Coordinates of C-alpha atoms (C1' of nucleotides) in Angstrom, one line a residue:
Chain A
X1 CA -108.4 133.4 123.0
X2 CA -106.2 136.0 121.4
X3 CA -103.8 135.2 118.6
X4 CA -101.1 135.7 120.1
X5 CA -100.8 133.0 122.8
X6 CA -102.3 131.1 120.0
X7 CA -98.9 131.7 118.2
X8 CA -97.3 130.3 121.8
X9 CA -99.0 127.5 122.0
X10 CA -98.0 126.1 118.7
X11 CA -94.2 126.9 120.1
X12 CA -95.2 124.6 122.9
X13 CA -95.0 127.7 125.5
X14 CA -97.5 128.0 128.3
X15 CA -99.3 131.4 127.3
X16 CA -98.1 133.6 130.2
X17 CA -98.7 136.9 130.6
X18 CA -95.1 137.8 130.7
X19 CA -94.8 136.1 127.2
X20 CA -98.0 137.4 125.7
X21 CA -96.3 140.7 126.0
X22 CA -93.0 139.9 124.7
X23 CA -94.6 138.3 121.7
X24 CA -96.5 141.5 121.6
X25 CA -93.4 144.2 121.7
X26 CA -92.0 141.9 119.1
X27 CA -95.1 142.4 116.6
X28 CA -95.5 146.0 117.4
X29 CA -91.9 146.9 117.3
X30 CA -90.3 144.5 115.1
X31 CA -86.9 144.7 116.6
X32 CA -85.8 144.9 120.0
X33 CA -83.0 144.4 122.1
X34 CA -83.3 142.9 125.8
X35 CA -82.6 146.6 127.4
X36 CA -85.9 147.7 126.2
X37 CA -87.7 144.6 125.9
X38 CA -86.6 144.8 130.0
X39 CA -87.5 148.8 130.8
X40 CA -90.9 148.3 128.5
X41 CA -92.0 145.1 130.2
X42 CA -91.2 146.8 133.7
X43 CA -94.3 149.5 133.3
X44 CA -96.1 146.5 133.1
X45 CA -95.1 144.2 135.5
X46 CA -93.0 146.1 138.1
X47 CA -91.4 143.0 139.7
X48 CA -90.5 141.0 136.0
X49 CA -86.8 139.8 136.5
X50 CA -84.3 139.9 133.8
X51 CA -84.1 136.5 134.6
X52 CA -87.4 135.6 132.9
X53 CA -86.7 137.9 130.0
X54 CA -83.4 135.8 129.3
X55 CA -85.2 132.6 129.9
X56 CA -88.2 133.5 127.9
X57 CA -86.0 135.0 124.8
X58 CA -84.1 131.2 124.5
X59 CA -86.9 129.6 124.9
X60 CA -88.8 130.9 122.1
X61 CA -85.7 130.5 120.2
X62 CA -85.1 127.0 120.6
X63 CA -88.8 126.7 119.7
X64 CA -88.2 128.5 116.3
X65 CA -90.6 131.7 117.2
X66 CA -88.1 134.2 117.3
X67 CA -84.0 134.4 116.5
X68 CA -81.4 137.2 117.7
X69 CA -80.1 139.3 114.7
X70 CA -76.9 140.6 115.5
X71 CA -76.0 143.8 114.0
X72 CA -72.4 145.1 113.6
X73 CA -71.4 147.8 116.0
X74 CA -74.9 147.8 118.0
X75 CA -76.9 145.5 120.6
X76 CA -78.4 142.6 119.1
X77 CA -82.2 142.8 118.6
X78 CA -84.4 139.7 118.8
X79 CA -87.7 139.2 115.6
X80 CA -90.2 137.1 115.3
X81 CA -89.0 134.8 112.1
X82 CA -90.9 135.1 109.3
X83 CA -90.2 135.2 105.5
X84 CA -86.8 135.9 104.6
X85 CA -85.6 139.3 104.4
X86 CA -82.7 141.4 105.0
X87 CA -81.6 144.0 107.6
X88 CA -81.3 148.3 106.7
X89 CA -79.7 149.8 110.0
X90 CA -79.6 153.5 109.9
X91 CA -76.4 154.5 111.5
X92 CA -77.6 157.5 112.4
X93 CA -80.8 157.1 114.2
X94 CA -80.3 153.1 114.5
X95 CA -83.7 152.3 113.0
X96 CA -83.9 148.8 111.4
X97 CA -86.1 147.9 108.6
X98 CA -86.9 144.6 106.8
X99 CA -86.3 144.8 103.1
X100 CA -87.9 141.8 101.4
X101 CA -86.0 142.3 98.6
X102 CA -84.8 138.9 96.8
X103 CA -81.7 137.9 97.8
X104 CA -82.2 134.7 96.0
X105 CA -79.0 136.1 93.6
X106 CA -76.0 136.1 96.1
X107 CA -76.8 133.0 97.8
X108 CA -77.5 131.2 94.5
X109 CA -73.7 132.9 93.4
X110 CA -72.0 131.7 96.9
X111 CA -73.3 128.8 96.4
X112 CA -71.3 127.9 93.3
X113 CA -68.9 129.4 94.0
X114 CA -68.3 128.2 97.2
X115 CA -69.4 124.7 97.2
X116 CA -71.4 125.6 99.7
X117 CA -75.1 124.1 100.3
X118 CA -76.3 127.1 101.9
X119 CA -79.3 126.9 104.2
X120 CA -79.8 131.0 106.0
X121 CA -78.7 133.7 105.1
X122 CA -78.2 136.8 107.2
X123 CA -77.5 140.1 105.6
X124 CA -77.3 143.9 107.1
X125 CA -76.6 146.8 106.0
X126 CA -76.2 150.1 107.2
X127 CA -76.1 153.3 105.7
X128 CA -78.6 156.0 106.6
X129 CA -82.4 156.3 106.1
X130 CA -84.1 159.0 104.1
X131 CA -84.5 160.9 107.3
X132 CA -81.5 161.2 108.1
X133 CA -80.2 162.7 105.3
Chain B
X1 CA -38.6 146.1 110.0
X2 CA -41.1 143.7 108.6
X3 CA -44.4 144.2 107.2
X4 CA -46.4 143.6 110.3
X5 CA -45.0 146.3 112.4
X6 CA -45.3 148.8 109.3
X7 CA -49.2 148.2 109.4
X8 CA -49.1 148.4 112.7
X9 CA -47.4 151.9 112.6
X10 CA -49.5 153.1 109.4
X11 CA -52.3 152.9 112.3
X12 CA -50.6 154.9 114.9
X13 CA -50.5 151.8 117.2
X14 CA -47.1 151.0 118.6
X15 CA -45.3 148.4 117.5
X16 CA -45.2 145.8 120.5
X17 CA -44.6 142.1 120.4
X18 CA -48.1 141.3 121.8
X19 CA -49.3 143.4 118.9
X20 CA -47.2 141.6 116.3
X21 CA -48.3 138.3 117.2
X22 CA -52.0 139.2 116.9
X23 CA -51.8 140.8 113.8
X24 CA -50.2 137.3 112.6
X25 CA -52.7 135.7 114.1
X26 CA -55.3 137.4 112.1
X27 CA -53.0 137.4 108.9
X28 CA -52.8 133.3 109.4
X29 CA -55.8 132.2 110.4
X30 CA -58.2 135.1 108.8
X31 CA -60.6 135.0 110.9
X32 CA -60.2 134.0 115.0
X33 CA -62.1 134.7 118.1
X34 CA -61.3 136.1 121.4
X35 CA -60.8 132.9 123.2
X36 CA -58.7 130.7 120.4
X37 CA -56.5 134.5 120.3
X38 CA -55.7 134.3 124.3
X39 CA -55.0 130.5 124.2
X40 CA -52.7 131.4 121.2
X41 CA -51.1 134.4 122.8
X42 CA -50.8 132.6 126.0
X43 CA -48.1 129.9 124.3
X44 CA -45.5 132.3 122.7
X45 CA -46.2 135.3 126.1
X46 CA -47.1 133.1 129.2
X47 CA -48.6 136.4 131.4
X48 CA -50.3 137.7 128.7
X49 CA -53.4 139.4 130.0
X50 CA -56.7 139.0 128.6
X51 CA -57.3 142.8 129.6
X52 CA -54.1 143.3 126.6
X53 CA -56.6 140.6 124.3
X54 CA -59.3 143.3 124.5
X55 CA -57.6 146.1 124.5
X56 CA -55.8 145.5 121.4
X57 CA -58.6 144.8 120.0
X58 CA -60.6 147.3 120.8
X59 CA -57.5 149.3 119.6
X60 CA -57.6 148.3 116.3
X61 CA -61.1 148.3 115.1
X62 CA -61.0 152.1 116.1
X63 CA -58.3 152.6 114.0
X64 CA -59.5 150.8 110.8
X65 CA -57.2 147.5 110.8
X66 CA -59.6 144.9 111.8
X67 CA -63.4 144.6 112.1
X68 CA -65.7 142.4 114.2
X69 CA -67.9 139.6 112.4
X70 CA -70.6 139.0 114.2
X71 CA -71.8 135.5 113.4
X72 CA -75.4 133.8 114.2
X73 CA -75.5 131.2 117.0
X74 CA -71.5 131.3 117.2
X75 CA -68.8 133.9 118.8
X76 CA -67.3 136.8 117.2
X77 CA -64.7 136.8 115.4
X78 CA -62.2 139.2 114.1
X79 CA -61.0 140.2 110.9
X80 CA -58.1 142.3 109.2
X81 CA -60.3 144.7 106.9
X82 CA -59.9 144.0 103.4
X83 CA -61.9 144.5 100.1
X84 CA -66.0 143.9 100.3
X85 CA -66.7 140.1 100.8
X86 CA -69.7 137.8 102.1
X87 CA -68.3 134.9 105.0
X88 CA -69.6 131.7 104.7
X89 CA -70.4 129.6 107.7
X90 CA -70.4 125.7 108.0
X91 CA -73.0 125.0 110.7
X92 CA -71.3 121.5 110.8
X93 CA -67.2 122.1 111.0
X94 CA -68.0 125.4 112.1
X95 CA -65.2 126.9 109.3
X96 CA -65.2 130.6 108.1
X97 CA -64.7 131.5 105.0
X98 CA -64.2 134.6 102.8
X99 CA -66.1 134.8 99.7
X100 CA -65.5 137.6 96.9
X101 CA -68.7 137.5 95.6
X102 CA -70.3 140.6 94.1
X103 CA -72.5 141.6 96.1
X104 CA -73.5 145.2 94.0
X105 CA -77.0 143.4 93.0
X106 CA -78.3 143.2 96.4
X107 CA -76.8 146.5 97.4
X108 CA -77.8 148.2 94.7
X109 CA -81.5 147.3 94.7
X110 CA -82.1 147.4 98.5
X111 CA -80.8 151.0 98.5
X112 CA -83.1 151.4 95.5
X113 CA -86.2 149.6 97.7
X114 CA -85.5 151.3 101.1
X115 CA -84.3 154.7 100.0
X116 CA -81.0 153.9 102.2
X117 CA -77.2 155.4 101.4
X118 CA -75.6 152.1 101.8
X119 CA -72.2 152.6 103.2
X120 CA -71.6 148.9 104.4
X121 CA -72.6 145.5 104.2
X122 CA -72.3 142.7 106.5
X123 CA -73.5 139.4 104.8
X124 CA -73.4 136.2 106.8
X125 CA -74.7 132.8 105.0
X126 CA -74.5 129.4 106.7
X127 CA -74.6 125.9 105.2
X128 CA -72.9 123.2 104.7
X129 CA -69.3 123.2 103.2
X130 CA -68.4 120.6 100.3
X131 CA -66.0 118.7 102.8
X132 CA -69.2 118.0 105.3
X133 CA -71.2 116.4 102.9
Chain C
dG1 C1' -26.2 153.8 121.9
dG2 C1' -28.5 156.2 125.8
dC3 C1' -32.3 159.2 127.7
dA4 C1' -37.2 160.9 128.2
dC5 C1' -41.7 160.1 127.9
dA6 C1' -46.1 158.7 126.3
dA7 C1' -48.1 154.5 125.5
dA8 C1' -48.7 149.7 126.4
dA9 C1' -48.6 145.5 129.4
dG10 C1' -50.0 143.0 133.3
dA11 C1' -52.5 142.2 137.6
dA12 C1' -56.4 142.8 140.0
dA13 C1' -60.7 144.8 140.8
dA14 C1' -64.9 146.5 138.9
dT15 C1' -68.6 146.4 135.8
dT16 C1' -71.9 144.4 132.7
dA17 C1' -74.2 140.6 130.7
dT18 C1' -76.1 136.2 131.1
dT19 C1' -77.3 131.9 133.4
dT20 C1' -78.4 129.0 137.3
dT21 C1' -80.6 127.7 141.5
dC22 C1' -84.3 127.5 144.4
dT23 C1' -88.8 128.7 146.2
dT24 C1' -93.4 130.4 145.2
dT25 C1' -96.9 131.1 141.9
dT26 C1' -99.8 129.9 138.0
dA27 C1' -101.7 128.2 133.3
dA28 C1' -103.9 124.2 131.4
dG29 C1' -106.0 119.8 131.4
dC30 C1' -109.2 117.1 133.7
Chain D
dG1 C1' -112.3 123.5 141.6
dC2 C1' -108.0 120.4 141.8
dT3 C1' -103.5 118.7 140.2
dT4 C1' -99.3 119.3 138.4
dA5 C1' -95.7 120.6 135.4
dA6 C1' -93.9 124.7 134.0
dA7 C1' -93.0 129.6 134.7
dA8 C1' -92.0 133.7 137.5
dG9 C1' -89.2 136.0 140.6
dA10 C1' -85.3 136.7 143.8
dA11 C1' -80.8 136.0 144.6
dA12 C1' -76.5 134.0 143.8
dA13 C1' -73.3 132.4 140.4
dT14 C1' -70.8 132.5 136.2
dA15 C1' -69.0 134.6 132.1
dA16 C1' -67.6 138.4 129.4
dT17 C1' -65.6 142.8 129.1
dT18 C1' -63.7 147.1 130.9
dT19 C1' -61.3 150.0 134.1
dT20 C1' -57.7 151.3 137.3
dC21 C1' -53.3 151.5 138.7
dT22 C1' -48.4 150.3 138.7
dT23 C1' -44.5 148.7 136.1
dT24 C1' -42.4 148.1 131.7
dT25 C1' -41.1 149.3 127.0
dG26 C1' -41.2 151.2 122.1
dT27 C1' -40.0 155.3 119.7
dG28 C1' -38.1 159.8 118.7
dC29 C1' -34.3 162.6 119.6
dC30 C1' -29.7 163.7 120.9

DNA sequence: GGCACAAAAGAAAATTATTTTCTTTTAAGC
DNA sequence: GCTTAAAAGAAAATAATTTTCTTTTGTGCC
């Protein structure tokens, strides 16, 4: 059996082939929002219903495989989770990259001074990409 | 004329009372969602329209006076713009707060990392506040 | 202070986004 | 293969946001 409905069945999610593909945009694209993850699925499977892309998208994350990021000024885009790492949106061409850069500094500095016991952190920035400029 | 109406003006938005009261709003509470902003409104201008909520809104992030904060698992809430600072989340009370960090060292070495122009930063943490625990 | 007018408010309808309900289909364990 | 709980799909329902249109009002100007 492929990995990837491996990776559903350790969410507790029946292995579907509607699923197997969204876990599959996710990996390939690394960010999506429901629009596409909709028009792409539909070349696929030309009756899928919003409906199942909604239901399928809180599903996996109530079960921890994927969370919404939710950028200023665009659609949100869902990701699978994985290490920690912060967002670059190019607010020119809307490309988002993962930066795995340590952000260990500001949280540790909120942290004091807030009082705060801080648990996620969510970070995005925008600017534009080397491309675009 | 008071201070609120000035702002108001500096923006190129007229100064009406519904306008007034948001800004005050935003000025008292610091940060405030669509739905706590109509119940609000709805005490001190009984027809208020949600349709007035938005537009407003909508009004006044084109014209540079407030911004959106887009928070994880929560509703969006709205801001006056101010200098750079990180909000702080409590997943428990569910209180925002402003935090003046400085936030340069992430900035500075994710631009460095991604090859980004960084024009803005959006940084979101969530935890536990000292009052929770 | 009163007038003129563009802009804003309010009401209702329209649109868009998301969720729910219900029936049919299917993945997974035996 | 058979059983069954879970998922898919269709359609309706709900929620969120925007648009349209008419009435009202803030602001500049006399």
């Amino acid at each position: 059996m492929h990995e990837t409905a491996e990776l559903l069945k350790e969410h507790h999610l029946k292995a579907t082939p509607q699923r197997i593909k969204i876990v599959s945009m996710l990996e390939e694209y690394g960010h999506i929002n429901i629009e596409d993850l909709y028009s792409e699925m539909l070349k696929q499977f030309p009756s899928v219903s919003l409906a199942t892309i909604y239901k399928n998208i809180n599903q996996m994350i109530e079960s921890g495989l994927i969370q919404e990021v939710k950028i200023p000024k665009t659609k949100s885009v869902f990701e699978l989770i994985k290490e920690p790492h912060l967002h670059m949106v190019c607010e020119n061409c809307g490309k988002i990259e993962d930066i795995c850069v340590g952000t260990d500094k500001v949280i540790e500095e909120a942290e004091r001074l807030s009082g705060y016991r801080i648990k996620e952190s969510f970070i995005t920035l925008r600017g534009t990409c080397p491309e675009c400029r």
